[in-house]
Tab-separated table of C-alpha atoms and ligand atoms in Angstrom:
chain	number	residue	atom	x	y	z
X	2	UNK	CA	-56.059	24.707	-149.896
X	3	UNK	CA	-55.217	24.505	-146.225
X	4	UNK	CA	-55.772	28.215	-145.547
X	5	UNK	CA	-59.381	27.992	-146.793
X	6	UNK	CA	-60.058	25.129	-144.398
X	7	UNK	CA	-58.488	27.138	-141.587
X	8	UNK	CA	-60.645	30.206	-142.342
X	9	UNK	CA	-63.803	28.077	-142.626
X	10	UNK	CA	-62.930	26.342	-139.376
X	11	UNK	CA	-62.497	29.653	-137.524
X	12	UNK	CA	-65.816	30.937	-138.951
X	13	UNK	CA	-67.512	27.806	-137.613
X	14	UNK	CA	-65.869	28.450	-134.222
X	15	UNK	CA	-66.898	32.117	-134.448
X	16	UNK	CA	-63.372	33.313	-133.782
X	17	UNK	CA	-63.340	36.828	-135.280
X	18	UNK	CA	-59.712	37.675	-134.513
X	19	UNK	CA	-58.436	34.459	-136.151
X	20	UNK	CA	-60.723	35.007	-139.173
X	21	UNK	CA	-59.290	38.518	-139.520
X	22	UNK	CA	-55.706	37.296	-139.183
X	23	UNK	CA	-56.146	34.403	-141.643
X	24	UNK	CA	-57.989	36.566	-144.197
X	25	UNK	CA	-55.080	39.019	-144.166
X	26	UNK	CA	-52.610	36.134	-144.350
X	27	UNK	CA	-54.384	34.677	-147.399
X	28	UNK	CA	-54.314	38.081	-149.132
X	29	UNK	CA	-50.594	38.377	-148.405
X	30	UNK	CA	-50.176	35.038	-150.235
X	31	UNK	CA	-51.744	36.668	-153.323
X	32	UNK	CA	-54.916	34.599	-153.085
X	33	UNK	CA	-57.820	36.504	-154.664
X	34	UNK	CA	-60.500	38.081	-152.491
X	35	UNK	CA	-63.127	36.112	-154.416
X	36	UNK	CA	-61.479	32.775	-153.599
X	37	UNK	CA	-61.079	33.708	-149.944
X	38	UNK	CA	-64.746	34.713	-149.837
X	39	UNK	CA	-66.129	31.651	-151.576
X	40	UNK	CA	-63.854	28.935	-150.252
X	41	UNK	CA	-63.081	30.307	-146.802
X	42	UNK	CA	-65.781	32.587	-145.405
X	43	UNK	CA	-68.819	31.339	-147.330
X	44	UNK	CA	-67.515	27.778	-146.995
X	45	UNK	CA	-67.498	28.227	-143.222
X	46	UNK	CA	-70.994	29.712	-143.151
X	47	UNK	CA	-72.185	26.809	-145.310
X	48	UNK	CA	-71.058	24.416	-142.590
X	49	UNK	CA	-72.732	26.619	-139.943
X	50	UNK	CA	-75.932	26.633	-141.985
X	51	UNK	CA	-75.966	22.821	-142.197
X	52	UNK	CA	-75.246	22.416	-138.486
X	53	UNK	CA	-78.067	24.859	-137.671
X	54	UNK	CA	-80.436	22.965	-139.933
X	55	UNK	CA	-79.531	19.695	-138.175
X	56	UNK	CA	-79.970	21.220	-134.706
X	57	UNK	CA	-76.293	20.636	-133.921
X	58	UNK	CA	-75.872	24.325	-133.080
X	59	UNK	CA	-78.306	27.053	-132.100
X	60	UNK	CA	-79.012	30.762	-132.665
X	61	UNK	CA	-76.218	32.205	-130.445
X	62	UNK	CA	-73.561	30.156	-132.283
X	63	UNK	CA	-74.976	31.200	-135.681
X	64	UNK	CA	-74.835	34.862	-134.668
X	65	UNK	CA	-71.233	34.550	-133.428
X	66	UNK	CA	-70.151	32.758	-136.628
X	67	UNK	CA	-71.911	35.354	-138.795
X	68	UNK	CA	-70.129	38.115	-136.893
X	69	UNK	CA	-66.754	36.478	-137.515
X	70	UNK	CA	-67.611	36.020	-141.202
X	71	UNK	CA	-68.452	39.722	-141.392
X	72	UNK	CA	-65.025	40.584	-139.936
X	73	UNK	CA	-63.407	38.824	-142.890
X	74	UNK	CA	-65.927	40.258	-145.342
X	75	UNK	CA	-65.136	43.824	-144.239
X	76	UNK	CA	-61.465	43.258	-145.162
X	77	UNK	CA	-62.393	41.827	-148.564
X	78	UNK	CA	-65.177	44.295	-149.458
X	79	UNK	CA	-63.038	47.005	-151.114
X	80	UNK	CA	-61.129	44.369	-153.096
X	81	UNK	CA	-64.314	42.609	-154.174
X	82	UNK	CA	-65.800	45.921	-155.326
X	83	UNK	CA	-62.619	46.590	-157.319
X	84	UNK	CA	-62.711	43.138	-158.914
X	85	UNK	CA	-66.444	43.578	-159.600
X	86	UNK	CA	-67.306	40.194	-158.182
X	87	UNK	CA	-70.923	39.614	-159.059
X	88	UNK	CA	-73.107	38.599	-156.120
X	89	UNK	CA	-75.412	35.616	-156.573
X	90	UNK	CA	-78.429	37.924	-156.609
X	91	UNK	CA	-79.932	40.872	-154.759
X	92	UNK	CA	-82.359	40.379	-151.878
X	93	UNK	CA	-84.375	43.143	-150.223
X	94	UNK	CA	-85.473	41.874	-146.826
X	95	UNK	CA	-87.433	43.200	-143.863
X	96	UNK	CA	-89.890	42.458	-141.083
X	97	UNK	CA	-93.329	43.680	-142.130
X	98	UNK	CA	-95.216	46.728	-140.876
X	99	UNK	CA	-96.313	46.689	-137.249
X	100	UNK	CA	-93.881	43.922	-136.368
X	101	UNK	CA	-90.726	44.572	-134.367
X	102	UNK	CA	-89.435	40.991	-134.200
X	103	UNK	CA	-86.160	40.994	-136.101
X	104	UNK	CA	-83.981	38.250	-134.635
X	105	UNK	CA	-85.058	35.569	-137.126
X	106	UNK	CA	-84.983	38.001	-140.053
X	107	UNK	CA	-81.435	39.030	-139.083
X	108	UNK	CA	-80.308	35.400	-139.113
X	109	UNK	CA	-81.902	34.852	-142.519
X	110	UNK	CA	-80.132	38.010	-143.794
X	111	UNK	CA	-76.797	36.857	-142.402
X	112	UNK	CA	-77.013	33.390	-143.929
X	113	UNK	CA	-78.051	34.884	-147.269
X	114	UNK	CA	-74.989	37.154	-147.139
X	115	UNK	CA	-72.898	34.183	-146.147
X	116	UNK	CA	-74.201	32.289	-149.177
X	117	UNK	CA	-73.077	35.091	-151.521
X	118	UNK	CA	-76.260	37.168	-151.950
X	119	UNK	CA	-76.197	40.944	-151.756
X	120	UNK	CA	-78.668	41.758	-148.998
X	121	UNK	CA	-80.414	45.072	-148.453
X	122	UNK	CA	-81.877	44.868	-144.979
X	123	UNK	CA	-84.707	47.350	-144.442
X	124	UNK	CA	-84.995	46.472	-140.748
X	125	UNK	CA	-88.262	45.908	-138.896
X	126	UNK	CA	-91.709	47.553	-139.118
X	127	UNK	CA	-91.303	48.025	-142.866
X	128	UNK	CA	-94.337	49.470	-144.679
X	129	UNK	CA	-95.358	48.061	-148.068
X	130	UNK	CA	-94.421	51.327	-149.775
X	131	UNK	CA	-90.831	50.961	-148.553
X	132	UNK	CA	-90.573	47.389	-149.884
X	133	UNK	CA	-91.851	48.686	-153.222
X	134	UNK	CA	-89.432	51.632	-153.200
X	135	UNK	CA	-86.409	49.376	-152.626
X	136	UNK	CA	-87.484	46.657	-155.044
X	137	UNK	CA	-87.635	49.392	-157.684
X	138	UNK	CA	-84.528	51.306	-156.632
X	139	UNK	CA	-82.313	48.273	-156.159
X	140	UNK	CA	-83.759	46.193	-159.015
X	141	UNK	CA	-84.009	43.349	-156.497
X	142	UNK	CA	-84.204	39.741	-157.624
X	143	UNK	CA	-85.942	38.647	-154.448
X	144	UNK	CA	-87.981	40.346	-151.742
X	145	UNK	CA	-88.018	38.589	-148.365
X	146	UNK	CA	-90.624	39.309	-145.712
X	147	UNK	CA	-90.671	38.124	-142.132
X	148	UNK	CA	-93.604	38.226	-139.680
X	149	UNK	CA	-93.833	36.875	-136.128
X	150	UNK	CA	-97.319	38.072	-135.265
X	151	UNK	CA	-100.500	36.610	-136.707
X	152	UNK	CA	-101.825	40.168	-136.819
X	153	UNK	CA	-99.014	41.412	-139.086
X	154	UNK	CA	-99.011	38.529	-141.582
X	155	UNK	CA	-101.623	40.414	-143.607
X	156	UNK	CA	-98.956	43.030	-144.434
X	157	UNK	CA	-97.248	40.366	-146.536
X	158	UNK	CA	-100.356	40.027	-148.648
X	159	UNK	CA	-100.700	43.805	-148.902
X	160	UNK	CA	-97.064	44.191	-149.979
X	161	UNK	CA	-97.539	41.620	-152.738
X	162	UNK	CA	-100.659	43.491	-153.866
X	163	UNK	CA	-98.651	46.745	-153.881
X	164	UNK	CA	-96.033	45.100	-156.117
X	165	UNK	CA	-98.829	43.903	-158.414
X	166	UNK	CA	-100.430	47.362	-158.549
X	167	UNK	CA	-97.049	48.869	-159.479
X	168	UNK	CA	-96.640	46.304	-162.269
X	169	UNK	CA	-93.526	44.874	-160.623
X	170	UNK	CA	-94.771	41.530	-159.362
X	171	UNK	CA	-93.333	39.615	-162.322
X	172	UNK	CA	-89.898	41.215	-161.900
X	173	UNK	CA	-89.241	39.906	-158.423
X	174	UNK	CA	-89.567	36.650	-156.513
X	175	UNK	CA	-91.209	36.814	-153.092
X	176	UNK	CA	-90.175	34.626	-150.158
X	177	UNK	CA	-91.862	34.746	-146.760
X	178	UNK	CA	-91.217	33.254	-143.338
X	179	UNK	CA	-91.573	33.635	-139.582
X	180	UNK	CA	-93.039	31.477	-136.834
X	181	UNK	CA	-96.787	31.838	-137.643
X	182	UNK	CA	-96.279	31.733	-141.437
X	183	UNK	CA	-97.001	28.531	-143.345
X	184	UNK	CA	-96.500	27.141	-146.799
X	185	UNK	CA	-100.242	27.234	-147.440
X	186	UNK	CA	-100.336	30.924	-146.466
X	187	UNK	CA	-97.588	31.554	-149.028
X	188	UNK	CA	-99.709	29.882	-151.700
X	189	UNK	CA	-102.802	31.761	-150.532
X	190	UNK	CA	-101.178	35.198	-150.867
X	191	UNK	CA	-99.325	34.370	-154.081
X	192	UNK	CA	-95.773	34.401	-152.672
X	193	UNK	CA	-93.233	32.356	-154.634
X	194	UNK	CA	-91.686	30.600	-151.680
X	195	UNK	CA	-91.854	29.880	-147.960
X	196	UNK	CA	-89.070	28.777	-145.626
X	197	UNK	CA	-89.429	27.530	-142.079
X	198	UNK	CA	-85.881	28.394	-141.031
X	199	UNK	CA	-82.904	30.455	-142.138
X	200	UNK	CA	-80.975	27.647	-143.833
X	201	UNK	CA	-84.059	26.659	-145.843
X	202	UNK	CA	-84.511	30.339	-146.747
X	203	UNK	CA	-81.076	30.238	-148.398
X	204	UNK	CA	-81.946	27.048	-150.305
X	205	UNK	CA	-85.293	28.516	-151.376
X	206	UNK	CA	-83.698	31.822	-152.469
X	207	UNK	CA	-81.196	29.942	-154.637
X	208	UNK	CA	-84.049	27.970	-156.172
X	209	UNK	CA	-86.129	31.104	-156.826
X	210	UNK	CA	-83.162	32.837	-158.420
X	211	UNK	CA	-82.642	29.834	-160.642
X	212	UNK	CA	-86.341	29.833	-161.619
X	213	UNK	CA	-86.111	33.583	-162.343
X	214	UNK	CA	-83.127	33.173	-164.618
X	215	UNK	CA	-84.595	30.264	-166.576
E	25	B1M	CO1	-92.856	38.744	-129.185
E	25	B1M	N1	-94.283	37.481	-129.593
E	25	B1M	N2	-94.190	40.155	-128.936
E	25	B1M	N3	-91.344	39.827	-128.671
E	25	B1M	N4	-91.829	37.174	-129.138
E	25	B1M	C1	-93.877	36.134	-129.988
E	25	B1M	C2	-93.694	36.051	-131.503
E	25	B1M	C3	-95.097	35.266	-129.464
E	25	B1M	C4	-95.282	33.943	-130.236
E	25	B1M	C5	-94.938	35.017	-127.947
E	25	B1M	C6	-96.124	34.275	-127.353
E	25	B1M	O1	-97.135	34.829	-127.100
E	25	B1M	N5	-95.965	32.998	-127.148
E	25	B1M	C7	-96.297	36.275	-129.637
E	25	B1M	C8	-96.990	36.243	-130.990
E	25	B1M	C9	-98.331	35.552	-130.975
E	25	B1M	C10	-98.877	35.539	-132.354
E	25	B1M	O2	-99.306	36.542	-132.866
E	25	B1M	N6	-98.832	34.389	-132.978
E	25	B1M	C11	-95.600	37.599	-129.365
E	25	B1M	C12	-96.251	38.784	-128.963
E	25	B1M	C13	-97.746	38.663	-128.709
E	25	B1M	C14	-95.572	40.011	-128.798
E	25	B1M	C15	-96.159	41.356	-128.364
E	25	B1M	C16	-97.517	41.710	-128.968
E	25	B1M	C17	-96.199	41.322	-126.832
E	25	B1M	C18	-96.863	42.527	-126.213
E	25	B1M	O3	-96.334	43.609	-126.271
E	25	B1M	N7	-98.022	42.273	-125.675
E	25	B1M	C19	-95.059	42.356	-128.804
E	25	B1M	C20	-95.288	42.841	-130.231
E	25	B1M	C21	-94.306	43.914	-130.612
E	25	B1M	C22	-94.381	44.191	-132.089
E	25	B1M	O4	-93.768	43.494	-132.857
E	25	B1M	N8	-95.142	45.185	-132.489
E	25	B1M	C23	-93.856	41.482	-128.738
E	25	B1M	C24	-92.570	41.959	-128.493
E	25	B1M	C25	-91.439	41.185	-128.419
E	25	B1M	C26	-90.063	41.722	-128.037
E	25	B1M	C27	-89.796	43.129	-128.549
E	25	B1M	C28	-89.975	41.730	-126.528
E	25	B1M	C29	-89.108	40.606	-128.578
E	25	B1M	C30	-88.582	40.859	-129.989
E	25	B1M	C31	-87.160	41.389	-129.999
E	25	B1M	C32	-86.619	41.399	-131.389
E	25	B1M	O5	-86.939	40.633	-132.261
E	25	B1M	N9	-85.726	42.343	-131.572
E	25	B1M	C33	-90.050	39.410	-128.637
E	25	B1M	C34	-89.632	38.069	-128.715
E	25	B1M	C35	-88.144	37.836	-128.564
E	25	B1M	C36	-90.523	36.994	-128.926
E	25	B1M	C37	-90.253	35.478	-128.889
E	25	B1M	C38	-90.063	35.112	-127.431
E	25	B1M	C39	-89.051	34.983	-129.675
E	25	B1M	C40	-89.022	35.368	-131.143
E	25	B1M	C41	-87.668	35.039	-131.713
E	25	B1M	O6	-86.817	35.922	-131.856
E	25	B1M	N10	-87.429	33.756	-131.973
E	25	B1M	C42	-91.572	34.889	-129.514
E	25	B1M	C43	-91.971	33.545	-128.957
E	25	B1M	C44	-91.490	32.423	-129.815
E	25	B1M	O7	-91.353	32.517	-131.013
E	25	B1M	N11	-91.264	31.306	-129.178
E	25	B1M	C45	-92.518	36.031	-129.439
E	25	B1M	C46	-86.119	33.270	-132.451
E	25	B1M	C47	-86.012	33.442	-133.963
E	25	B1M	C48	-84.666	32.949	-134.447
E	25	B1M	O8	-86.996	32.644	-134.571
E	25	B1M	O9	-88.180	34.667	-135.513
E	25	B1M	O10	-89.193	32.338	-135.704
E	25	B1M	P1	-88.000	33.201	-135.664
E	25	B1M	O11	-87.183	33.037	-137.032
E	25	B1M	C49	-86.866	31.784	-137.592
E	25	B1M	C50	-87.933	31.253	-138.551
E	25	B1M	O12	-89.239	31.685	-138.258
E	25	B1M	C51	-87.456	31.663	-139.898
E	25	B1M	O13	-86.031	31.626	-139.771
E	25	B1M	C52	-85.667	32.059	-138.461
E	25	B1M	C53	-84.407	31.334	-138.070
E	25	B1M	O14	-84.525	29.958	-138.192
E	25	B1M	N12	-87.786	32.974	-140.445
E	25	B1M	C54	-87.797	33.154	-141.805
E	25	B1M	C55	-88.016	34.157	-139.863
E	25	B1M	N13	-88.192	35.103	-140.748
E	25	B1M	C56	-88.052	34.534	-141.968
E	25	B1M	C57	-88.111	35.081	-143.254
E	25	B1M	C58	-87.928	34.214	-144.331
E	25	B1M	C59	-87.708	32.864	-144.146
E	25	B1M	C60	-87.617	32.321	-142.880
E	25	B1M	O15	-87.957	34.650	-145.591
E	25	B1M	C61	-87.842	36.024	-145.849
């Protein structure tokens, strides 16, 4: 449908006012909020995600597109809640204790939202007890941890141990990332997945969710 292409196109351009206008226009044409979300807004963020992965666009453009997607999402939210549209899965995400770097984590959170996940963002400097609390409280499918300092990476390991001690490790998939983090570190600390960038984090989260359900 042409209106979906138009919404996606404006998300890619990061044009919030057009996204708002077109989202309202689509609703006035009796198109469901779910279709507008999946085909328009998420469709647009999918293109953004690919372009980011291929180095065709960079962080500022991703942030502007995500902001415009959120403008549309805010309009649809009450309708989606009413229609009980089921999110893909629930992700609790945060930057680990002692670490204040949150730019990369925020991009990962935005792309996950854009891909249809419900994201509970705990912010930065998140202690292991808080990850545990929210995994329990929210019955999360996935817990995502970000670290930018070599000195804070150990908090990822400690958080996984905390989940194990609470008997919850098998209920949740763990994905980690951040500049100093590597795939081999993920294996070493018994995480389920590692992603080097935000778009790969979305792909990995979808894979982990699939593994969890099967
Ligand atoms: Co800091 N800092 N910093 N810093 N900082 C680095 C990380 C550093 C590499 C700079 C350097 O020395 N060359 C260095 C770390 C060295 C190390 O340990 N390896 C460093 C240091 C030392 C420090 C301080 C200790 C400096 C000081 O005070 N002496 C201090 C620590 C504060 C603290 O956290 N307790 C500090 C402070 C800061 C600022 C507050 C000034 C600021 C952060 C602001 C903020 O985030 N709100 C800052 C910044 C901006 C940086 C650099 C310049 C940029 C980081 C960034 O945002 N990159 C950084 C140097 C660098 O990386 N070149 C540096 C852009 C971002 C999009 O990339 O976060 O890697 P990134 O995220 C990517 C991927 O890694 C991945 O996807 C993202 C998007 O593609 N990813 C995930 C991230 N999280 C993921 C989670 C996933 C999956 C993928 O799954 C859940």
